[in-house]
Short mmCIF file of C-alpha atoms in Angstrom, two decimals:
data_model
loop_
_atom_site.label_atom_id
_atom_site.label_comp_id
_atom_site.label_asym_id
_atom_site.label_seq_id
_atom_site.Cartn_x
_atom_site.Cartn_y
_atom_site.Cartn_z
CA MET K 1018 15.63 -48.70 -32.42
CA ALA K 1019 19.42 -48.68 -32.41
CA LYS K 1020 21.13 -45.95 -30.43
CA GLU K 1021 22.66 -44.40 -33.55
CA ASN K 1022 19.25 -44.26 -35.19
CA LEU K 1023 17.82 -42.61 -32.08
CA LYS K 1024 20.58 -40.04 -32.20
CA ASN K 1025 19.95 -39.28 -35.87
CA LEU K 1026 16.21 -38.97 -35.21
CA ALA K 1027 16.85 -36.60 -32.31
CA ILE K 1028 19.14 -34.42 -34.44
CA SER K 1029 16.60 -34.39 -37.26
CA LEU K 1030 13.79 -33.35 -34.91
CA ARG K 1031 15.94 -30.65 -33.38
CA LYS K 1032 16.72 -29.22 -36.81
CA GLU K 1033 12.97 -29.05 -37.38
CA GLY K 1034 12.82 -26.71 -34.41
CA LEU K 1035 11.43 -29.06 -31.75
CA SER K 1036 12.23 -28.44 -28.11
CA TYR K 1037 14.06 -30.92 -25.89
CA SER K 1038 10.82 -31.85 -24.11
CA ASP K 1039 9.06 -32.51 -27.43
CA ILE K 1040 11.96 -34.63 -28.70
CA LEU K 1041 12.01 -36.69 -25.50
CA LYS K 1042 8.41 -37.67 -26.17
CA LYS K 1043 9.58 -39.41 -29.35
CA VAL K 1044 13.15 -40.36 -28.50
CA PHE K 1045 13.23 -42.30 -25.24
CA VAL K 1046 16.62 -41.49 -23.79
CA ALA K 1047 17.88 -39.62 -20.75
CA LYS K 1048 17.83 -35.84 -21.01
CA SER K 1049 21.58 -35.76 -20.35
CA THR K 1050 22.14 -38.08 -23.33
CA LEU K 1051 19.93 -35.92 -25.52
CA SER K 1052 21.83 -32.79 -24.48
CA LEU K 1053 25.10 -34.47 -25.42
CA TRP K 1054 23.77 -35.44 -28.85
CA LEU K 1055 22.35 -32.01 -29.63
CA ARG K 1056 24.99 -29.70 -28.20
CA SER K 1057 26.50 -29.09 -31.64
CA VAL K 1058 23.18 -28.69 -33.45
CA GLY K 1059 22.63 -25.07 -34.31
CA LEU K 1060 19.24 -23.48 -34.91
CA SER K 1061 18.31 -20.79 -37.38
CA LYS K 1062 16.82 -17.52 -36.19
CA LYS K 1063 13.39 -18.64 -37.36
CA GLN K 1064 13.70 -21.94 -35.49
CA LYS K 1065 14.69 -20.11 -32.32
CA GLN K 1066 11.66 -17.84 -32.71
CA THR K 1067 9.43 -20.89 -33.18
CA LEU K 1068 10.81 -22.46 -30.00
CA THR K 1069 10.27 -19.24 -28.07
CA GLU K 1070 6.68 -19.00 -29.32
CA ARG K 1071 6.02 -22.61 -28.31
CA LYS K 1072 7.44 -21.97 -24.85
CA LEU K 1073 5.21 -18.93 -24.42
CA ILE K 1074 2.15 -20.90 -25.52
CA ALA K 1075 3.05 -23.69 -23.07
CA ILE K 1076 3.50 -21.16 -20.27
CA ARG K 1077 0.12 -19.58 -21.02
CA LYS K 1078 -1.59 -22.97 -21.12
CA GLY K 1079 0.07 -23.89 -17.85
CA GLY K 1080 -1.06 -20.61 -16.33
CA VAL K 1081 -4.66 -21.15 -17.44
CA LYS K 1082 -4.64 -24.68 -16.05
CA LYS K 1083 -3.23 -23.54 -12.71
CA ARG K 1084 -5.81 -20.75 -12.53
CA GLU K 1085 -8.65 -23.20 -13.19
CA GLN K 1086 -7.29 -25.54 -10.51
CA ARG K 1087 -7.00 -22.65 -8.07
CA LEU K 1088 -10.56 -21.48 -8.73
CA ARG K 1089 -11.94 -24.98 -8.27
CA LYS K 1090 -10.04 -25.33 -5.00
CA ILE K 1091 -11.32 -21.96 -3.76
CA GLU K 1092 -14.89 -22.92 -4.68
CA THR K 1093 -14.58 -26.18 -2.72
CA ILE K 1094 -13.14 -24.37 0.31
CA ASP K 1095 -15.86 -21.69 0.11
CA LYS K 1096 -18.61 -24.31 0.17
CA SER K 1097 -17.18 -26.08 3.21
CA THR K 1098 -16.30 -22.95 5.21
CA PHE K 1099 -19.62 -21.20 4.53
CA CYS K 1100 -21.31 -23.83 6.70
CA ASP K 1101 -18.87 -23.12 9.53
CA ILE K 1102 -20.27 -19.62 10.04
CA GLY K 1103 -23.88 -20.66 10.46
CA GLN K 1104 -26.58 -18.20 11.52
CA LEU K 1105 -25.38 -14.77 12.66
CA GLY K 1106 -27.32 -13.12 15.45
CA ASN K 1107 -27.35 -9.52 16.65
CA ARG K 1108 -24.59 -10.10 19.18
CA GLU K 1109 -22.24 -11.62 16.60
CA LEU K 1110 -22.83 -8.72 14.21
CA TRP K 1111 -22.35 -6.18 16.98
CA LEU K 1112 -19.06 -7.78 18.05
CA ALA K 1113 -17.91 -8.04 14.43
CA GLY K 1114 -18.31 -4.28 14.03
CA ILE K 1115 -16.34 -3.62 17.21
CA MET K 1116 -13.50 -5.87 16.03
CA LEU K 1117 -13.56 -4.19 12.64
CA TYR K 1118 -13.24 -0.76 14.19
CA TRP K 1119 -10.50 -2.00 16.52
CA ALA K 1120 -8.54 -3.08 13.45
CA GLU K 1121 -9.26 -0.25 11.00
CA GLY K 1122 -10.89 2.62 12.88
CA GLU K 1123 -9.48 5.92 14.12
CA LYS K 1124 -8.73 5.84 17.86
CA GLN K 1125 -8.44 8.69 20.31
CA LYS K 1126 -4.93 9.47 21.52
CA GLU K 1127 -3.35 11.76 24.06
CA THR K 1128 -2.52 14.14 21.23
CA ASN K 1129 -6.06 14.03 19.84
CA VAL K 1130 -8.61 13.25 22.53
CA SER K 1131 -11.60 14.58 20.60
CA VAL K 1132 -11.39 12.58 17.39
CA GLY K 1133 -14.70 11.21 16.20
CA ILE K 1134 -15.55 7.99 14.40
CA LYS K 1135 -13.48 7.52 11.26
CA PHE K 1136 -13.10 4.28 9.31
CA SER K 1137 -10.96 3.92 6.18
CA ASN K 1138 -10.88 1.07 3.69
CA SER K 1139 -11.09 0.17 0.00
CA ASP K 1140 -13.17 -3.01 0.31
CA PRO K 1141 -16.80 -2.30 -0.72
CA GLU K 1142 -18.23 -5.18 1.31
CA MET K 1143 -16.34 -4.17 4.44
CA LEU K 1144 -17.42 -0.56 4.07
CA SER K 1145 -21.05 -1.57 3.46
CA PHE K 1146 -21.03 -3.69 6.61
CA PHE K 1147 -19.49 -0.92 8.70
CA ILE K 1148 -22.09 1.60 7.53
CA PHE K 1149 -24.83 -0.94 8.31
CA TRP K 1150 -23.27 -1.43 11.75
CA LEU K 1151 -23.21 2.31 12.42
CA LYS K 1152 -26.89 2.65 11.58
CA GLU K 1153 -28.03 -0.55 13.27
CA TYR K 1154 -26.04 -0.49 16.51
CA LEU K 1155 -25.14 3.17 17.02
CA LYS K 1156 -28.35 4.51 15.47
CA ILE K 1157 -26.45 6.87 13.17
CA ILE K 1158 -28.60 8.56 10.53
CA ASP K 1159 -27.47 9.04 6.93
CA ASP K 1160 -27.25 12.82 7.31
CA ASP K 1161 -24.50 12.36 9.90
CA ILE K 1162 -22.46 9.98 7.76
CA VAL K 1163 -19.74 11.66 5.70
CA LEU K 1164 -18.11 9.77 2.83
CA GLU K 1165 -14.73 11.01 1.61
CA LEU K 1166 -12.98 9.64 -1.46
CA TYR K 1167 -9.18 9.44 -1.66
CA ILE K 1168 -7.55 8.74 -5.04
CA HIS K 1169 -4.14 9.26 -6.64
CA ASP K 1170 -3.85 12.66 -8.27
CA ASN K 1171 -3.16 11.21 -11.73
CA PHE K 1172 -6.83 10.12 -11.74
CA LYS K 1173 -8.09 13.63 -11.06
CA GLU K 1174 -9.51 14.06 -14.56
CA ILE K 1175 -11.66 10.94 -14.25
CA LYS K 1176 -12.72 11.30 -10.61
CA ASP K 1177 -16.38 11.05 -11.65
CA ILE K 1178 -15.79 7.41 -12.63
CA PHE K 1179 -14.59 6.67 -9.09
CA VAL K 1180 -17.51 8.53 -7.56
CA GLU K 1181 -19.92 6.56 -9.75
CA TYR K 1182 -18.30 3.28 -8.67
CA TRP K 1183 -18.64 4.00 -4.96
CA SER K 1184 -22.13 5.39 -5.41
CA ASN K 1185 -23.20 2.07 -6.90
CA GLU K 1186 -21.30 -0.05 -4.37
CA LEU K 1187 -22.46 1.74 -1.22
CA GLY K 1188 -25.92 2.74 -2.38
CA TYR K 1189 -25.59 6.49 -1.87
CA PRO K 1190 -26.20 9.28 -4.40
CA ARG K 1191 -23.19 10.84 -6.07
CA ASN K 1192 -23.53 14.10 -4.14
CA LYS K 1193 -22.85 12.16 -0.94
CA PHE K 1194 -19.21 11.96 -2.10
CA ASN K 1195 -18.74 15.72 -2.29
CA LYS K 1196 -15.26 15.61 -0.77
CA VAL K 1197 -12.56 14.12 -2.98
CA TYR K 1198 -8.94 14.20 -1.85
CA TYR K 1199 -5.95 13.57 -4.09
CA LYS K 1200 -2.81 11.75 -3.07
CA LYS K 1201 0.37 12.80 -4.83
CA ASN K 1202 2.11 10.06 -6.76
CA LYS K 1203 5.74 9.27 -6.06
CA VAL K 1204 7.51 8.64 -9.36
CA MET K 1205 9.81 6.03 -7.86
CA THR K 1206 7.02 4.21 -6.03
CA MET K 1207 5.78 1.02 -7.68
CA ARG K 1208 2.27 0.27 -6.39
CA LYS K 1209 0.62 -2.97 -7.42
CA ASN K 1210 -2.91 -1.81 -6.56
CA VAL K 1211 -2.96 1.09 -9.04
CA ASN K 1212 -4.49 -0.72 -11.99
CA GLN K 1213 -7.88 -1.56 -13.47
CA ASN K 1214 -8.96 -2.84 -10.04
CA TYR K 1215 -8.00 0.38 -8.30
CA HIS K 1216 -10.97 2.37 -6.99
CA GLY K 1217 -9.37 4.54 -4.37
CA GLN K 1218 -10.16 4.57 -0.66
CA ILE K 1219 -13.24 5.67 1.24
CA ASN K 1220 -13.14 7.36 4.62
CA VAL K 1221 -16.37 7.00 6.59
CA ARG K 1222 -16.74 9.74 9.18
CA VAL K 1223 -19.58 10.45 11.58
CA ARG K 1224 -20.40 14.02 12.55
CA ARG K 1225 -20.30 14.96 16.24
CA SER K 1226 -19.18 11.47 17.26
CA THR K 1227 -16.43 12.06 19.83
CA ASP K 1228 -18.36 10.37 22.62
CA LEU K 1229 -19.48 7.56 20.32
CA ASN K 1230 -15.84 6.86 19.52
CA ARG K 1231 -15.17 6.69 23.25
CA ARG K 1232 -18.08 4.29 23.58
CA ILE K 1233 -16.56 1.99 20.95
CA ALA K 1234 -13.23 2.24 22.78
CA GLY K 1235 -15.02 1.11 25.94
CA TRP K 1236 -16.48 -1.90 24.13
CA ILE K 1237 -12.99 -2.79 22.91
CA LYS K 1238 -11.65 -2.56 26.48
CA GLY K 1239 -14.52 -4.74 27.67
CA PHE K 1240 -13.70 -7.31 25.03
CA ASN K 1241 -10.06 -7.25 26.10
CA LYS K 1242 -10.99 -7.96 29.71
CA GLN K 1243 -13.10 -10.94 28.67
CA CYS K 1244 -10.54 -12.29 26.22
CA PRO K 1245 -8.16 -14.76 27.92
CA VAL K 1246 -5.16 -13.97 25.70
CA VAL K 1247 -5.15 -10.17 25.93
#
């Protein structure tokens, strides 16, 4: 097709409201050439709206495709890495709990030498494992485990929904979560985790556990001595 005919076709397609990328699928020229041809072609308000809608549809389709690719990649990685873990024995589970407490647990300090076991998190699986670890390796009974719920104060009216969620996740009756604390919202603070996936935070405390906390601290020190990089 002659160059002039290509130009006329491009102008005609543009007036129909097609985007540059759509036109280039039918008119095989460089994008710079197309831009030069179409720079004086105006679009009506309706045509501009149509182009915007098409762009949004393309963005959504691209987002869906990327999400599907990401999920497939994660699934493949999960399958390969699951085999890396292998069978977990008592020692591995015991050490895992120590490392978890080292990372997330409340430690005794010079200003508070009597603090007991306290572990805070918002991950149900992590909390479930820690509670299992307390009962399995420290022989803590349920009556000595205290579960405290922390949520933002703008959720105060629906706190029962949060209690129900954690009751189901951790396998304890609702009355186990008898202490609910409310965190004041800062108007200027933009928090990404306060949405439909927000469930608050759980503090796991153990009654009369000052010496047990010291025992965990001793295990951590023992690990440090055995670890070549600490």
